[in-house]
Amino acid sequence: MTHLPPPAEELRLLDAELWRLEARRAQLLARRAWLLASLQSSRPAAPPLPPAAPRPEASAPRVQNVLLLLGGILLTVAAIAFTLVSWGHLGITGRALVLGTVTLAVLAAPLPLLRRGLRSTAESVAGLGLALTVLDAYALHEAALAGTDGTGYAAAAAAVLAGLWAAYGRGLGALRLPLPAALVAAQLPLTLWSVAAGADPYAVATALLVTAGLDTVLALVLPAGAVGALGAVRVTATAGGYGLGGWGALAAGWLSWTATGPGDAARAAALLAFAAVIALVAAARLPEPGVATGTAVAGGLLLVAAAGGPLRVFLPAGWAVPVHLVLGVALSAAVRADRLPEPVRQGLVRAAAAVQALALLWAVPLVVVTLLGPLGWAERPWRGEPSDARAAVTVHTPWPPYAGQALLVLVAVAGVLFLAGRHAARRPWARTGALVLAWAACVALPAVLGLPYVAGLAVLGAVTVATAFLPTPWPAPAGSLHLAFLSLATQSATLTVLSALTVSCATASRWPRLAPVAAPAALGYATALAVATGAAAGWQPSHTALLVLCVPVAAALAAARLGASAATVPVEVTGAAAALLALGLAAPDAPMLATVLAVCGVIAAGTAARPDRRQAAYPAAALFLLATWVRLAAWDVTTPEAYTLPVTVPALLVGAWRRHRAPLTRSWTAYGPGLAATLVPSLAAAWSDPQWPRPLLLGAAALLGTLLGARHRLRAPLVLGGSVLVLDALHELAPYLVQVADALPRWVPPALAGVLLLAVGATYERRLRDVRHVREVLGRMN
């Protein structure tokens, strides 16, 4: 059998083996480093690399294109200058010969250039030729057709030039510029002809949309992956379709918005429908899904505007938005029923959602006034019962127009979202939005209907209670705050509503899901109820503070019962906030402030009895000390030691007994409260005492505490005693220091400060080391 040594022997063997391995590894690493150094010293130095040749900052094709572009621009500028300046110095024959010869020569020049393979140069020369044809058209109008209408001539010239450029481009198939230029010229004739004929805005918008439709057809006919001249034509047609189509749709929308009669509204609606058809047909044929969806969104919005424009003329004021909302909802329902390409369907659904979002934006003022209007009662509470619920929410804000229609919009969109929530993918956000909108509608309902003030409060209270048990309960806190501010109009309403909210929140806190919000809300409303009760009873704020202290007591008891619940910390924070409010209310009355401090100390001490809140003992001790000092100050006590020493001696004895039973008890816990109970009030009294016995006795006691703390390495006596000793010494030496300062020249204090700074700077590092040493010594003390 295999012999197994005892565990201690086996551990010794393993340690010895690991030590030998580490020693061998260190030896091998040292040998490897020596070999690398020897190889590097024997390797010949590498010859310096030749300097890198400077890289050109621009490629040859780019330089060529820039030069050709500049040359074409300069020649075009020269031709324009000749036409505008030198044209009048030549006769009719000379004019025709010069322009005709130059234009034909330039237009013919790309042929030999293409045969020689100079395509870029041919493109530049062709661009110059196209510019010359524009100058020829201008020169012809100035020389022979000056009496004709300029707009009509421009339309005819644009059409002729578009045809000539297209034929020129087809003849020179290798050039990319003529065909797109012809398409750019073709954008002008219809619109210019309508303007020249004196057509109304409807005809001009029609011309824009027809041109955009032709551009769309051309862009869809050409293949998506076309290159060269056809690719440039497709890009130009796409830009023309979107550009002119957008201007035509905006013009049609403006005409629909400003239409005053059925006929005008119908004509504008026809234009909007035509624009919508162009957009939807393009969206169905576009290969890019993102572009197709965006185009379909525009088409859906145009459809809704086209359908709602004629109806708006017959509707009373304020009903245009609800009608468009209904049309948007109908569009969404129709899209689900039809078989459309997926990008188009998605675009129409998004268009319907955009209509609903715009309708909600129109209804926002109603919600804002309803929710934020009652905040004005905080400035002037209990001024009397308002005439109705609408007057209660319009304390400082005007009532928005068409509130009833805005309420219908909220309800309608909430219903749509609720129906959309049946879809699994959209269920969470749709149902949340539906609940929020339904809550907003219910909150605004009393003000919209003009219900009596009390009835409005009852409705809002019922809504608040109902929303607390919904899957999305977060509107409930907002609703309760709204109800609380709304109740500030009268005293009876305030007390009734705050009582109801306190009871409701306390009841709701029994459900674990609602406890983290409902429990602190109950305490908060209880605090407000205590303040309101004191104000209704005519109490002084300092006396109301005692009633407010009931809330911290309840919070401490509830936190002890909740244990490790998620509501424990919110409850404790709310109780602490109520205690601070009580301290603020009692601050003007010193005796009552001392009482409140003592009660807060009792609450903190009771909290410290819990195993997980032992640290609350420190604020409890501090509160008791503050209560004692405030009480002594309130009694105008000139000999505080008569009251503090009977407390200090037993406190120090109890602290010593506790450290004897539990040596790990910190000195701040054992001796801190007892020492502070006497030293701090005595120090305050010594600073205002002109006699010498109290400062002397206080200094002796502080010195004794400092020495005992240093002897037994206890932090509390050392820090408290030393601090009081220094302050007492400064108080005693202050008159002499003032006399010395008056006797010294004015330049001595700055000089001494400078010398001190230089000394500190010279020994900065050593001083820092000394400070760290003192800090470490204090840290090791108990």
PDB file of N, CA, C and O in Angstrom, residues 17-45:
ATOM      1  N   GLU A  17       9.311  21.703  -2.046  1.00  0.00           N
ATOM      2  CA  GLU A  17       9.363  21.502  -3.497  1.00  0.00           C
ATOM      3  C   GLU A  17       9.037  22.789  -4.241  1.00  0.00           C
ATOM      4  O   GLU A  17       9.672  23.135  -5.251  1.00  0.00           O
ATOM      5  N   LEU A  18       8.042  23.536  -3.795  1.00  0.00           N
ATOM      6  CA  LEU A  18       7.708  24.807  -4.437  1.00  0.00           C
ATOM      7  C   LEU A  18       8.848  25.798  -4.317  1.00  0.00           C
ATOM      8  O   LEU A  18       9.129  26.568  -5.252  1.00  0.00           O
ATOM      9  N   TRP A  19       9.553  25.798  -3.189  1.00  0.00           N
ATOM     10  CA  TRP A  19      10.684  26.716  -3.041  1.00  0.00           C
ATOM     11  C   TRP A  19      11.789  26.383  -4.032  1.00  0.00           C
ATOM     12  O   TRP A  19      12.387  27.262  -4.632  1.00  0.00           O
ATOM     13  N   ARG A  20      12.069  25.074  -4.217  1.00  0.00           N
ATOM     14  CA  ARG A  20      13.096  24.678  -5.199  1.00  0.00           C
ATOM     15  C   ARG A  20      12.688  25.078  -6.615  1.00  0.00           C
ATOM     16  O   ARG A  20      13.532  25.511  -7.415  1.00  0.00           O
ATOM     17  N   LEU A  21      11.407  24.933  -6.949  1.00  0.00           N
ATOM     18  CA  LEU A  21      10.944  25.328  -8.283  1.00  0.00           C
ATOM     19  C   LEU A  21      11.097  26.832  -8.502  1.00  0.00           C
ATOM     20  O   LEU A  21      11.506  27.283  -9.590  1.00  0.00           O
ATOM     21  N   GLU A  22      10.754  27.629  -7.506  1.00  0.00           N
ATOM     22  CA  GLU A  22      10.896  29.070  -7.644  1.00  0.00           C
ATOM     23  C   GLU A  22      12.356  29.474  -7.801  1.00  0.00           C
ATOM     24  O   GLU A  22      12.698  30.361  -8.589  1.00  0.00           O
ATOM     25  N   ALA A  23      13.247  28.822  -7.066  1.00  0.00           N
ATOM     26  CA  ALA A  23      14.671  29.143  -7.195  1.00  0.00           C
ATOM     27  C   ALA A  23      15.177  28.790  -8.585  1.00  0.00           C
ATOM     28  O   ALA A  23      15.948  29.539  -9.201  1.00  0.00           O
ATOM     29  N   ARG A  24      14.771  27.645  -9.109  1.00  0.00           N
ATOM     30  CA  ARG A  24      15.193  27.245 -10.453  1.00  0.00           C
ATOM     31  C   ARG A  24      14.639  28.207 -11.510  1.00  0.00           C
ATOM     32  O   ARG A  24      15.335  28.570 -12.462  1.00  0.00           O
ATOM     33  N   ARG A  25      13.411  28.642 -11.320  1.00  0.00           N
ATOM     34  CA  ARG A  25      12.804  29.576 -12.284  1.00  0.00           C
ATOM     35  C   ARG A  25      13.548  30.917 -12.277  1.00  0.00           C
ATOM     36  O   ARG A  25      13.815  31.497 -13.339  1.00  0.00           O
ATOM     37  N   ALA A  26      13.940  31.404 -11.103  1.00  0.00           N
ATOM     38  CA  ALA A  26      14.690  32.657 -11.038  1.00  0.00           C
ATOM     39  C   ALA A  26      16.040  32.520 -11.721  1.00  0.00           C
ATOM     40  O   ALA A  26      16.511  33.430 -12.420  1.00  0.00           O
ATOM     41  N   GLN A  27      16.688  31.337 -11.574  1.00  0.00           N
ATOM     42  CA  GLN A  27      17.977  31.119 -12.231  1.00  0.00           C
ATOM     43  C   GLN A  27      17.819  31.119 -13.741  1.00  0.00           C
ATOM     44  O   GLN A  27      18.621  31.715 -14.467  1.00  0.00           O
ATOM     45  N   LEU A  28      16.817  30.460 -14.250  1.00  0.00           N
ATOM     46  CA  LEU A  28      16.598  30.414 -15.694  1.00  0.00           C
ATOM     47  C   LEU A  28      16.258  31.797 -16.249  1.00  0.00           C
ATOM     48  O   LEU A  28      16.703  32.166 -17.341  1.00  0.00           O
ATOM     49  N   LEU A  29      15.476  32.589 -15.558  1.00  0.00           N
ATOM     50  CA  LEU A  29      15.143  33.929 -16.041  1.00  0.00           C
ATOM     51  C   LEU A  29      16.380  34.817 -16.083  1.00  0.00           C
ATOM     52  O   LEU A  29      16.558  35.613 -17.013  1.00  0.00           O
ATOM     53  N   ALA A  30      17.246  34.698 -15.095  1.00  0.00           N
ATOM     54  CA  ALA A  30      18.477  35.486 -15.114  1.00  0.00           C
ATOM     55  C   ALA A  30      19.357  35.098 -16.294  1.00  0.00           C
ATOM     56  O   ALA A  30      19.945  35.959 -16.975  1.00  0.00           O
ATOM     57  N   ARG A  31      19.470  33.766 -16.563  1.00  0.00           N
ATOM     58  CA  ARG A  31      20.266  33.317 -17.718  1.00  0.00           C
ATOM     59  C   ARG A  31      19.667  33.815 -19.019  1.00  0.00           C
ATOM     60  O   ARG A  31      20.393  34.228 -19.936  1.00  0.00           O
ATOM     61  N   ARG A  32      18.357  33.825 -19.130  1.00  0.00           N
ATOM     62  CA  ARG A  32      17.694  34.284 -20.362  1.00  0.00           C
ATOM     63  C   ARG A  32      17.950  35.771 -20.583  1.00  0.00           C
ATOM     64  O   ARG A  32      18.227  36.216 -21.711  1.00  0.00           O
ATOM     65  N   ALA A  33      17.897  36.567 -19.524  1.00  0.00           N
ATOM     66  CA  ALA A  33      18.163  37.993 -19.670  1.00  0.00           C
ATOM     67  C   ALA A  33      19.591  38.250 -20.120  1.00  0.00           C
ATOM     68  O   ALA A  33      19.863  39.123 -20.955  1.00  0.00           O
ATOM     69  N   TRP A  34      20.562  37.452 -19.596  1.00  0.00           N
ATOM     70  CA  TRP A  34      21.969  37.639 -20.009  1.00  0.00           C
ATOM     71  C   TRP A  34      22.151  37.290 -21.483  1.00  0.00           C
ATOM     72  O   TRP A  34      22.850  37.977 -22.216  1.00  0.00           O
ATOM     73  N   LEU A  35      21.503  36.216 -21.931  1.00  0.00           N
ATOM     74  CA  LEU A  35      21.624  35.834 -23.338  1.00  0.00           C
ATOM     75  C   LEU A  35      21.017  36.895 -24.257  1.00  0.00           C
ATOM     76  O   LEU A  35      21.595  37.212 -25.309  1.00  0.00           O
ATOM     77  N   LEU A  36      19.899  37.458 -23.907  1.00  0.00           N
ATOM     78  CA  LEU A  36      19.289  38.499 -24.737  1.00  0.00           C
ATOM     79  C   LEU A  36      20.182  39.732 -24.809  1.00  0.00           C
ATOM     80  O   LEU A  36      20.347  40.330 -25.880  1.00  0.00           O
ATOM     81  N   ALA A  37      20.792  40.091 -23.697  1.00  0.00           N
ATOM     82  CA  ALA A  37      21.677  41.264 -23.708  1.00  0.00           C
ATOM     83  C   ALA A  37      22.899  41.026 -24.577  1.00  0.00           C
ATOM     84  O   ALA A  37      23.341  41.907 -25.323  1.00  0.00           O
ATOM     85  N   SER A  38      23.476  39.803 -24.511  1.00  0.00           N
ATOM     86  CA  SER A  38      24.657  39.518 -25.326  1.00  0.00           C
ATOM     87  C   SER A  38      24.322  39.505 -26.808  1.00  0.00           C
ATOM     88  O   SER A  38      25.096  39.961 -27.647  1.00  0.00           O
ATOM     89  N   LEU A  39      23.162  38.961 -27.169  1.00  0.00           N
ATOM     90  CA  LEU A  39      22.773  38.941 -28.585  1.00  0.00           C
ATOM     91  C   LEU A  39      22.536  40.359 -29.110  1.00  0.00           C
ATOM     92  O   LEU A  39      22.926  40.676 -30.245  1.00  0.00           O
ATOM     93  N   GLN A  40      21.925  41.200 -28.339  1.00  0.00           N
ATOM     94  CA  GLN A  40      21.675  42.560 -28.804  1.00  0.00           C
ATOM     95  C   GLN A  40      22.953  43.363 -28.935  1.00  0.00           C
ATOM     96  O   GLN A  40      23.094  44.197 -29.817  1.00  0.00           O
ATOM     97  N   SER A  41      23.952  43.112 -28.069  1.00  0.00           N
ATOM     98  CA  SER A  41      25.211  43.857 -28.159  1.00  0.00           C
ATOM     99  C   SER A  41      26.034  43.423 -29.355  1.00  0.00           C
ATOM    100  O   SER A  41      26.785  44.212 -29.925  1.00  0.00           O
ATOM    101  N   SER A  42      25.910  42.139 -29.780  1.00  0.00           N
ATOM    102  CA  SER A  42      26.699  41.653 -30.915  1.00  0.00           C
ATOM    103  C   SER A  42      26.029  41.886 -32.249  1.00  0.00           C
ATOM    104  O   SER A  42      26.658  41.714 -33.291  1.00  0.00           O
ATOM    105  N   ARG A  43      24.760  42.259 -32.304  1.00  0.00           N
ATOM    106  CA  ARG A  43      24.041  42.466 -33.565  1.00  0.00           C
ATOM    107  C   ARG A  43      24.490  43.778 -34.183  1.00  0.00           C
ATOM    108  O   ARG A  43      24.566  44.797 -33.509  1.00  0.00           O
ATOM    109  N   PRO A  44      24.831  43.809 -35.527  1.00  0.00           N
ATOM    110  CA  PRO A  44      25.243  45.074 -36.164  1.00  0.00           C
ATOM    111  C   PRO A  44      24.076  46.057 -36.214  1.00  0.00           C
ATOM    112  O   PRO A  44      22.917  45.665 -36.283  1.00  0.00           O
ATOM    113  N   ALA A  45      24.461  47.289 -36.149  1.00  0.00           N
ATOM    114  CA  ALA A  45      23.438  48.330 -36.172  1.00  0.00           C
ATOM    115  C   ALA A  45      22.761  48.376 -37.526  1.00  0.00           C
ATOM    116  O   ALA A  45      23.404  48.255 -38.565  1.00  0.00           O
TER     117      ALA A  45
END
